Coordinates of C-alpha atoms and ligand atoms in Angstrom, one line a residue:
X240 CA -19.5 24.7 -44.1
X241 CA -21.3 26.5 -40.9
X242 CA -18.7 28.1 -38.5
X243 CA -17.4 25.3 -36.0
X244 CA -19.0 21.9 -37.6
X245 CA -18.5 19.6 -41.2
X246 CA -22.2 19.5 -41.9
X247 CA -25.5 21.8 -42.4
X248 CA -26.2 21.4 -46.2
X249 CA -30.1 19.5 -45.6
X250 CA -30.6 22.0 -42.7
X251 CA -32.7 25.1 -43.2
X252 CA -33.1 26.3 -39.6
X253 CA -29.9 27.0 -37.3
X254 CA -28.8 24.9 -34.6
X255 CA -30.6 25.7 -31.3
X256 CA -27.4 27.2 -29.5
X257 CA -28.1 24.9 -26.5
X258 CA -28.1 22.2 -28.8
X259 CA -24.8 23.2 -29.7
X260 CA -23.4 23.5 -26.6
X261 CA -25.2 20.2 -25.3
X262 CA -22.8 18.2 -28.3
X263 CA -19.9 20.2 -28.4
X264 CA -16.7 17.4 -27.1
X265 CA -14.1 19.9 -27.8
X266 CA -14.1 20.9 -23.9
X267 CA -12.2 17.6 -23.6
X268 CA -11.1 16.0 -26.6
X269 CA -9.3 18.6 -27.9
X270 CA -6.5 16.2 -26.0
X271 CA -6.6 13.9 -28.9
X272 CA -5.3 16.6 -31.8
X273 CA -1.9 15.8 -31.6
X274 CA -3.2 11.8 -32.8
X275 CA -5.8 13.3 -34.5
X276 CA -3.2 15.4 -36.9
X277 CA -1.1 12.3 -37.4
X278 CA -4.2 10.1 -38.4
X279 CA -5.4 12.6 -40.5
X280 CA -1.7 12.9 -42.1
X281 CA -1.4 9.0 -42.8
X282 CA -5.4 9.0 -44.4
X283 CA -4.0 11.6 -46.9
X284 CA -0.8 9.8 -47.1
X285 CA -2.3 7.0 -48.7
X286 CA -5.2 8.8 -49.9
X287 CA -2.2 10.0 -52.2
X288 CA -0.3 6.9 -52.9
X289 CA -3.3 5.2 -53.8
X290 CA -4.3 7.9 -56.4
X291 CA -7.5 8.9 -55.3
X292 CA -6.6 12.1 -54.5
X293 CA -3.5 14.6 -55.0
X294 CA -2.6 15.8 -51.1
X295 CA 1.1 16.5 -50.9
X296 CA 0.0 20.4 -49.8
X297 CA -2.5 19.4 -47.2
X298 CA 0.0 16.2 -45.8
X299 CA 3.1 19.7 -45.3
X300 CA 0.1 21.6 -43.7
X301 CA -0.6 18.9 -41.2
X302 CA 2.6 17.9 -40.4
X303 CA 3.4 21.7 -39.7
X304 CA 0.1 21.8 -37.8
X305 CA 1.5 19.1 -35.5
X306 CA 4.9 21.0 -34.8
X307 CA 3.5 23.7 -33.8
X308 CA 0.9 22.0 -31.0
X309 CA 3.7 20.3 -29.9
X310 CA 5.7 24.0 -29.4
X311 CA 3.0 24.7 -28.0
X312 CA 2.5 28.2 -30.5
X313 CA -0.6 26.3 -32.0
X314 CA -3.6 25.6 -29.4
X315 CA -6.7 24.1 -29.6
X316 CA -9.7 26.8 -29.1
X317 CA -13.2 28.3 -30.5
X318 CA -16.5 26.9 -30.9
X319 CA -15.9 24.4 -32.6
X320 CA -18.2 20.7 -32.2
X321 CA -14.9 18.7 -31.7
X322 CA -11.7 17.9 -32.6
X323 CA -12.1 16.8 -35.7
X324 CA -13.6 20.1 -36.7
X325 CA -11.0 22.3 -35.5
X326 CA -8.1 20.6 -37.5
X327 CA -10.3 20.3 -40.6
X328 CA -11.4 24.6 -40.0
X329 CA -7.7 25.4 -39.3
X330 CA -6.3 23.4 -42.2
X331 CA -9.1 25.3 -44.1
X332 CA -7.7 28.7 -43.1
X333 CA -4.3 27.3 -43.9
X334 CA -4.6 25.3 -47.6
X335 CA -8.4 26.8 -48.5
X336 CA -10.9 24.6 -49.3
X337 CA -9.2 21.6 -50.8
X338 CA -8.7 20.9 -46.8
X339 CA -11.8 19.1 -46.9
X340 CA -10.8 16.5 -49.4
X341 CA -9.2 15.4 -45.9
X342 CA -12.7 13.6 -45.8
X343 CA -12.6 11.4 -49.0
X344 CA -13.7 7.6 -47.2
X345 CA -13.5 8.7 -43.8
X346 CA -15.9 9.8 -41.3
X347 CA -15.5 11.0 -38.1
X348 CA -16.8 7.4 -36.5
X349 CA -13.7 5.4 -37.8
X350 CA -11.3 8.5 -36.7
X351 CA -12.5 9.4 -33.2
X352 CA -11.7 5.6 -32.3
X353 CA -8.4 5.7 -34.2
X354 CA -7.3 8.5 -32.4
X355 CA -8.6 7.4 -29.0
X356 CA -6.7 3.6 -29.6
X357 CA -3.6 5.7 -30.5
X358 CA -4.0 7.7 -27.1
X359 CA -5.1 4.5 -25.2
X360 CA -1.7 2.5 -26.4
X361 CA 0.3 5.5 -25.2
X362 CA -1.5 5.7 -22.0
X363 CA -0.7 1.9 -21.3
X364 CA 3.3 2.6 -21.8
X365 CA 2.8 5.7 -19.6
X366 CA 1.0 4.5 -16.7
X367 CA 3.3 1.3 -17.1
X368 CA 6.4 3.4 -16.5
X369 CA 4.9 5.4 -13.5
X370 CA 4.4 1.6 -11.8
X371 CA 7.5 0.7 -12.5
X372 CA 8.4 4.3 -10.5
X373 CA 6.0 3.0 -7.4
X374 CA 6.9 -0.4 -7.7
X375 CA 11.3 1.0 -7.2
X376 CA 10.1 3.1 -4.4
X377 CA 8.9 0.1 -3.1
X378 CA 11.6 -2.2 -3.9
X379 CA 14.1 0.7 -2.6
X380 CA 12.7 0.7 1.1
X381 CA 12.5 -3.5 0.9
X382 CA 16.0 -3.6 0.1
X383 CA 17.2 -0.7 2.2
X384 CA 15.4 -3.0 5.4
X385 CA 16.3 -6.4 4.6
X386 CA 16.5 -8.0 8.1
X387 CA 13.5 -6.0 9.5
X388 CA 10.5 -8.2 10.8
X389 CA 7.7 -7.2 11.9
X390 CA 3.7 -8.9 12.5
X391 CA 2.1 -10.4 9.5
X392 CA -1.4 -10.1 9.7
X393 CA -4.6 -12.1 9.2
X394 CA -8.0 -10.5 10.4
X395 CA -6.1 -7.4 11.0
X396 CA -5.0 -9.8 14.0
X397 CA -1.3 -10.1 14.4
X398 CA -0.9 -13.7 13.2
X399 CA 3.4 -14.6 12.4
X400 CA 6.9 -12.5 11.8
X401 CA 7.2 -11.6 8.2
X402 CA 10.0 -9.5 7.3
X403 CA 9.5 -5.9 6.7
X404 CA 11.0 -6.0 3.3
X405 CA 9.0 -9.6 2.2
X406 CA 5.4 -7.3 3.3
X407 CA 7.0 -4.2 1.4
X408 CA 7.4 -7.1 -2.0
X409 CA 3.8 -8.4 -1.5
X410 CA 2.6 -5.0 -2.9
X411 CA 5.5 -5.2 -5.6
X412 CA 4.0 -8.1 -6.8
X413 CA 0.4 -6.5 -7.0
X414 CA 1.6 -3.9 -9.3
X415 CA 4.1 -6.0 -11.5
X416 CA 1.0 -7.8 -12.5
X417 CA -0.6 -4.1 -13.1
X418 CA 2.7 -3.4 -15.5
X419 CA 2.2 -6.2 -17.3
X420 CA -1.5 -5.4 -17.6
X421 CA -0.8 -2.5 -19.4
X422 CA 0.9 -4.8 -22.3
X423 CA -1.7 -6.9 -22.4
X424 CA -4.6 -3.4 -23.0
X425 CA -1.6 -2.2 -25.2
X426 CA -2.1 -5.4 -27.6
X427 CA -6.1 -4.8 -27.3
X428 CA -6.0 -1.8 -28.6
X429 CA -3.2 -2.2 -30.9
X430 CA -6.1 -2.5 -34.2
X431 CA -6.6 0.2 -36.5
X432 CA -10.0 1.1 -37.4
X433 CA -9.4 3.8 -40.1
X434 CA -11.2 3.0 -43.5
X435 CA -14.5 2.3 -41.7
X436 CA -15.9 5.2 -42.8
X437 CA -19.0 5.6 -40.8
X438 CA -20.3 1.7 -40.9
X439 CA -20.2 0.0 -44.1
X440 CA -16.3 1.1 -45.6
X441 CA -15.8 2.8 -48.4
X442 CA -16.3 3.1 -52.4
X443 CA -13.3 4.1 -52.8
X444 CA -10.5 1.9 -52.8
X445 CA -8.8 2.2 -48.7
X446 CA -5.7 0.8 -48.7
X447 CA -6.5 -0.1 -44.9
X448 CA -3.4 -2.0 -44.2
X449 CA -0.9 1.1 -45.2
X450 CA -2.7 3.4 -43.2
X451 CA -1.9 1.3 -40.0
X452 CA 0.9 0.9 -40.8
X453 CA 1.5 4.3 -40.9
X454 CA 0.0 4.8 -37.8
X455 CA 2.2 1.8 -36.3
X456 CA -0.8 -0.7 -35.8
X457 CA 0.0 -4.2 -36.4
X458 CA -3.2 -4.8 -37.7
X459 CA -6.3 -3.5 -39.2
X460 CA -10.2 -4.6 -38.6
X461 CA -12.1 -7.2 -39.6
X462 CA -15.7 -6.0 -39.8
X463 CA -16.5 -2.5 -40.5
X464 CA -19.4 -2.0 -38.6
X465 CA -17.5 -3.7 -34.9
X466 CA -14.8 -1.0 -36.0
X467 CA -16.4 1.4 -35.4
X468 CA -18.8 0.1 -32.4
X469 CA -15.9 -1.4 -30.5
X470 CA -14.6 0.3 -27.2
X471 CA -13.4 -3.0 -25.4
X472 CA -10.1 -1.7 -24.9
X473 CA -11.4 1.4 -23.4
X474 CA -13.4 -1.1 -21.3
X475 CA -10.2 -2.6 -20.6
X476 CA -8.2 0.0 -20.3
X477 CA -10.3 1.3 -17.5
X478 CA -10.7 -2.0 -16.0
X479 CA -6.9 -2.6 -15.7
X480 CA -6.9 1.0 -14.3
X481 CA -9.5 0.7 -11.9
X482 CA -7.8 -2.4 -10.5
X483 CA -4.9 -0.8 -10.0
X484 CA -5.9 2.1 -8.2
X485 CA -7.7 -1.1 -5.9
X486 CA -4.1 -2.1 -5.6
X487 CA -3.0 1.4 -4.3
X488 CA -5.6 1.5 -1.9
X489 CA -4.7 -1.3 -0.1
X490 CA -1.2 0.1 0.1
X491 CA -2.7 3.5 1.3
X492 CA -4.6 2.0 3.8
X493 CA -1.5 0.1 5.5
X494 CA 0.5 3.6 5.1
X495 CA -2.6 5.0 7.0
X496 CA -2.7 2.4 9.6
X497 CA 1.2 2.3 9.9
X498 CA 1.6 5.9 10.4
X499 CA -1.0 6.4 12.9
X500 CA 0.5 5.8 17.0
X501 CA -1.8 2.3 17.2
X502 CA 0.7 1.0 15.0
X503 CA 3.6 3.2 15.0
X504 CA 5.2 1.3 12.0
X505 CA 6.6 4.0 9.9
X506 CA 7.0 8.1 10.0
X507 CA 5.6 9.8 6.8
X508 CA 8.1 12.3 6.0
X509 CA 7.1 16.2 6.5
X510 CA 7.4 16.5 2.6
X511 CA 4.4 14.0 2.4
X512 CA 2.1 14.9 5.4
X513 CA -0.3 17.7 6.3
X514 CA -1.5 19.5 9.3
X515 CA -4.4 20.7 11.2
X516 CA -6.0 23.9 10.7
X517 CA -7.0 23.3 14.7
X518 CA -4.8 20.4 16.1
X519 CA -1.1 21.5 16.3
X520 CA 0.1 18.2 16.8
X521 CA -1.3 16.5 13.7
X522 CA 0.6 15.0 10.6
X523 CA -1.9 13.6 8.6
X524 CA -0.9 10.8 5.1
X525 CA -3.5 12.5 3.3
X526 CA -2.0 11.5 0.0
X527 CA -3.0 8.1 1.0
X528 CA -6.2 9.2 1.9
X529 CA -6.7 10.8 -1.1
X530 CA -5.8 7.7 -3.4
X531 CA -7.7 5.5 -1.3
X532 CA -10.7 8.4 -2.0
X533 CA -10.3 8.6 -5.5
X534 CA -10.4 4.8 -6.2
X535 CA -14.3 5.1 -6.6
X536 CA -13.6 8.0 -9.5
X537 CA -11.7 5.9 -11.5
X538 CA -14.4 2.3 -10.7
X539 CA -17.1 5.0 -11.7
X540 CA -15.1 5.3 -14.6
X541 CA -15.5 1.9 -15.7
X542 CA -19.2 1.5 -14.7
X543 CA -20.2 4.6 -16.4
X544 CA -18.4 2.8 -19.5
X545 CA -19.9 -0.5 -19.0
X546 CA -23.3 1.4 -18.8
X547 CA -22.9 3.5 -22.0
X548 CA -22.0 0.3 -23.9
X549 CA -25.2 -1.8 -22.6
X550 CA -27.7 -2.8 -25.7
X551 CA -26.1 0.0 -27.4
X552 CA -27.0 -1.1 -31.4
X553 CA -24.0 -1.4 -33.9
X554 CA -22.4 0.6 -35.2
X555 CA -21.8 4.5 -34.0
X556 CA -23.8 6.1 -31.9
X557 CA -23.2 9.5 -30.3
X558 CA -23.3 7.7 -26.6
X559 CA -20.0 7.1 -27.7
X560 CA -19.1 10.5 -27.1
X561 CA -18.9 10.0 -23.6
X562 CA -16.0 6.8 -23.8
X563 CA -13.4 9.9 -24.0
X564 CA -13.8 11.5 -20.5
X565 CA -13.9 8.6 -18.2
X566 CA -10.6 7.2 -19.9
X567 CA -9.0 10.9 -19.5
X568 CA -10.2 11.0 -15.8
X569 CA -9.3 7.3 -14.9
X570 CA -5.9 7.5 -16.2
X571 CA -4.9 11.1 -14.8
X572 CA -6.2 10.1 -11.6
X573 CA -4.2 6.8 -11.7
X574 CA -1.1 8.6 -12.9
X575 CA -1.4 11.1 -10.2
X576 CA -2.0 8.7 -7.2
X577 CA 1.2 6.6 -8.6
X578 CA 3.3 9.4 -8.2
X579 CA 2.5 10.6 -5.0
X580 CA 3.1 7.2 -3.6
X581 CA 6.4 6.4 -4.8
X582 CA 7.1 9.9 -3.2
X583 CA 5.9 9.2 -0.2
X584 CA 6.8 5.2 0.5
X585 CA 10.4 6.6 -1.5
X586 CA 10.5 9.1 1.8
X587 CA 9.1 7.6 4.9
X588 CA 11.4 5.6 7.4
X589 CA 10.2 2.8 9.3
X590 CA 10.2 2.3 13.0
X591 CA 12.3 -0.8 13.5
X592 CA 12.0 -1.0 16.8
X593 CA 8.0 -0.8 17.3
X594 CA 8.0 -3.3 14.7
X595 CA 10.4 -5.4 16.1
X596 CA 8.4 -4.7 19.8
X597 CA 4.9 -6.2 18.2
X598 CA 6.3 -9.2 17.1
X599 CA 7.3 -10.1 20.5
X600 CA 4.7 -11.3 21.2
X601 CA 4.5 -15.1 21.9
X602 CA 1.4 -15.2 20.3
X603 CA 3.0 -15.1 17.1
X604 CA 5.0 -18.0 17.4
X605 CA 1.8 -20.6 18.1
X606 CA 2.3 -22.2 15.0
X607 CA 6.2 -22.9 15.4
X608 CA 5.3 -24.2 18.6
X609 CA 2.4 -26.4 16.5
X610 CA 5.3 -27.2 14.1
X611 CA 8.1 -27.9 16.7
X612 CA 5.6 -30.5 18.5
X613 CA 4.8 -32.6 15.3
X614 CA 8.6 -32.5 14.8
X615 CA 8.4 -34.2 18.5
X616 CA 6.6 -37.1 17.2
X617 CA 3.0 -35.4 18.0
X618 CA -0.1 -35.9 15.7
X619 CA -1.1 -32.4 14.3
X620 CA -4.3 -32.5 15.9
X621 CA -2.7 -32.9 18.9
X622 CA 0.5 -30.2 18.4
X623 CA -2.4 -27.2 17.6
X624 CA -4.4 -27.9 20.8
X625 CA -1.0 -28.4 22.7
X626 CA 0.3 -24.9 21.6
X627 CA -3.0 -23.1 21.9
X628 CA -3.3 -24.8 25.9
X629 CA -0.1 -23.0 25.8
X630 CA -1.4 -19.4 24.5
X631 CA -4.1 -19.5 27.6
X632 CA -1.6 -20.8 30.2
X633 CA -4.1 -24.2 30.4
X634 CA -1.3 -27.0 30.3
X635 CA -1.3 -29.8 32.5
X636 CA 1.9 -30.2 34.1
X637 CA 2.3 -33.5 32.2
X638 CA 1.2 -31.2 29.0
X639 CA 3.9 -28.9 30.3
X640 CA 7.1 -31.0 30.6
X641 CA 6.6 -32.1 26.4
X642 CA 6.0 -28.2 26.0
X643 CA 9.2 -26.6 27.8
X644 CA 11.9 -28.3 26.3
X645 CA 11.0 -27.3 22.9
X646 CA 10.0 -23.4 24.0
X647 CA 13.9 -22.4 23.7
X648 CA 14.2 -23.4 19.6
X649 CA 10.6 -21.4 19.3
X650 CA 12.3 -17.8 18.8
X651 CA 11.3 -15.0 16.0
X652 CA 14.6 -15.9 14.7
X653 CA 14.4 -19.2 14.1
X654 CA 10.2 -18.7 13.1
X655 CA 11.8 -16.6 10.3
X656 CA 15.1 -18.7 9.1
X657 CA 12.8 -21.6 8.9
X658 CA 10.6 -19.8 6.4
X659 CA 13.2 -20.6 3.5
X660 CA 10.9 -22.2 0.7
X661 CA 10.6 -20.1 -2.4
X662 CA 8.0 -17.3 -1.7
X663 CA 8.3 -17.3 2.0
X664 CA 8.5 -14.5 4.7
X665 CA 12.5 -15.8 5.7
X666 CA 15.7 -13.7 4.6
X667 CA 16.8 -16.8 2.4
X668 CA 13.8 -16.8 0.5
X669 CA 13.2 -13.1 0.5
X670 CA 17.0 -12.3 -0.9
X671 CA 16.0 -14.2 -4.1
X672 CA 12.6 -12.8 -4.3
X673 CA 15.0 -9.3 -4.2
X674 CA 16.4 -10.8 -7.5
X675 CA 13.6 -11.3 -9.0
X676 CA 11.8 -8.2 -8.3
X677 CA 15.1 -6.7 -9.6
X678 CA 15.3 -8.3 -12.5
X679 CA 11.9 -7.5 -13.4
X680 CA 12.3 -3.5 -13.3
X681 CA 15.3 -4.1 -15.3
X682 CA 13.5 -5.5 -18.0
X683 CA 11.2 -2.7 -18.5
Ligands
LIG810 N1 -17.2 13.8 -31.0 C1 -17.5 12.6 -31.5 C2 -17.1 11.5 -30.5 O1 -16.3 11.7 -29.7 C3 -16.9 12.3 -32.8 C4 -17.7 11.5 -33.7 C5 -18.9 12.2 -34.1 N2 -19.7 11.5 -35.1 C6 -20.8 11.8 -35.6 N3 -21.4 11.2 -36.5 N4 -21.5 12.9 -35.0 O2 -17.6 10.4 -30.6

């Protein structure tokens, strides 16, 4: 075998050395050798069981191989093509050349996508704990504010009172459906590939079935050759990503807006803001920024997936190589914007009373006027032009006298209280939203 790659024997030249360094995926997925180790330890396993082969001394070699990357005295380096080749060359210098019988049915096609569905279904349950973190920061400052109101807004126009903690819910809500998401690109790529081979399977006999179960699939594939060609659930896995980070933008964007003196909603905490290398008096939410920045890394992500999979024909093809990095970057980035905004909506404090101040405005209660002249015995129709006469001071004084009566029940208050149907922006119907946003962190 040629220093660094599992191949060479029909070659008579050497490898032009940019050609080499054109191919070589260990840069990056040397990330996958702790999944690599343990999918090369369950091959062998049943490599074993099944008699094909006698690999109780390379199984102890790999399993000690595995303890000591995860103690951190093993580590990944040298010139080496990938992954694949750098267990295989230091299980070599470990058990001599028996290492190789590693290789008996398998090929690196069916192993890369093993190990990357093993790192994707990890990745779900990470990046679904780190939204449960965002979505309890969230929750936290909703519960900590639960008779806060401020404007609800439609065209970025102020439009009626919603409480603070029902607007706070609304991007709950967004990111529960991102938790569950992550289940759902779990259960994608919850399908072991192993025993593929390269397209067509094996001679030998694979016990396919005991290998994922070794692994902890639930299930093995169908078709050899869509085993191996598959990356849906890195599709969806970047997908489900990429929407999320859409969800955190929008967030970011109201933390932006909120923070800045138009608004004056809410005061990022110094922990979470930056200054001004000219202007003294700045405090900038650059970690919203930033998220709202880095949503087109992680939708580049996806398209750059989507692109590498177009008209690609079955089954491997070394376009593939290129599945590993855009998963990597989409789901660090991800992970990282999460984290930095449960910090900073964990650590900013709202400004009641500017909140309190903008939905003052009579404006905002148009459509409880609307509401409180149908309940007079008015036509719809008629209520809306009534109340928007109202808005521009254009009333008759016939118009007028049906009008003033009702302006004293026509209060925030009472604009809020009313809103008491499940879902709604009132405290009766926000308290059991609590519950149930409760109730779903809880579950986990
Ligand atoms: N580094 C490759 C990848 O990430 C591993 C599979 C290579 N297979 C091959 N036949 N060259 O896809």
């Amino acid at each position: 075998m040629s220093q660094g790659r599992l191949w060479g024997g029909r070659f008579r030249q050497p490898t032009d050395p940019r050609m080499d360094a054109f191919g070589r995926s260990l840069p990056w997925d040397g990330r996958l050798a702790p999944f690599d180790l343990k999918v090369c330890r369950a091959h062998v396993t049943m490599l074993t069981e099944s008699g094909i082969t006698e690999g109780s001394q390379l199984i102890a070699a790999l399993e000690q191989m595995g303890q000591e990357l995860a103690a951190g005295t093993l580590t990944v380096q040298g010139e080496h093509e990938d992954v694949h080749s750098w267990v295989e060359a230091e299980l070599s210098r470990r058990v001599g050349p028996d290492s190789s019988n590693l290789r008996i049915g398998r090929s690196r096609n069916d192993l890369v996508v093993t190990d990357f569905r093993l790192w994707t279904m990890q990745s779900c349950q990470l990046l679904k704990r780190r939204t449960r973190a965002t979505q309890r920061a969230l929750l936290g400052q909703a519960e900590r504010h639960p008779e806060a109101y401020l404007p609800g807004y439609t065209h970025l126009q102020r439009a009626q009172p919603v409480l603070l903690s029902h607007h706070l819910l609304a991007h709950f809500w967004a990111l529960e459906r991102d938790a569950k998401r992550w289940d759902a690109v779990r259960d994608e790529a919850d399908c072991c590939p192993l025993g593929a081979g390269a397209l067509a399977g094996s001679s030998w006999p694979m016990n396919t079935a005991r290998t994922a179960e070794l692994l902890g699939f639930s299930r093995s594939f169908e078709n050899s050759l869509d085993a191996v060609a598959d990356r849906d659930f890195a599709v969806e896995f970047l997908s489900a990503a990429s929407l999320e980070m859409i969800h955190l933008s929008r967030l970011s964007e109201e933390l932006v807006l909120w923070s800045g003196s138009e608004f004056g909603f809410l005061e990022l905490h110094d922990s979470w803001s930056t200054g001004s290398s000219l202007m003294p008096q700045k405090r900038n939410p650059d970690a919203a920024e930033l998220t709202r920045g880095r949503v087109g890394r992680v939708v580049g992500d996806l398209v750059n997936l989507l692109t590498q999979l177009k008209a690609l024909p079955l089954a491997y093809n070394r376009d593939l190589q290129e599945d590993k990095p855009a998963a990597f970057d989409a789901c660090d980035t991800l992970e990282a914007c999460l984290d930095v905004l449960a910090g900073m909506v964990s650590a900013c404090s709202f400004r009641l009373e500017r909140m309190a101040e903008a939905a003052a405005d009579p404006a905002l209660l148009a459509t409880d006027l609307a509401d409180a002249l149908v309940r007079a015995g008015h036509s719809f129709a008629v209520a809306h032009e009534l109340a928007g006469k109202a808005q521009v001071g254009e009333l008759s004084a016939e118009q007028e006298q049906q009008v003033a009566p009702l302006l004293a029940e026509v209060t925030v208050e009472r604009a809020l209280e009313s809103r008491a149907h499940p879902g709604a922006a009132g405290p009766q119907a926000v308290a059991r939203q609590l519950e149930r946003a409760r109730a779903c962190l809880e579950e986990q």
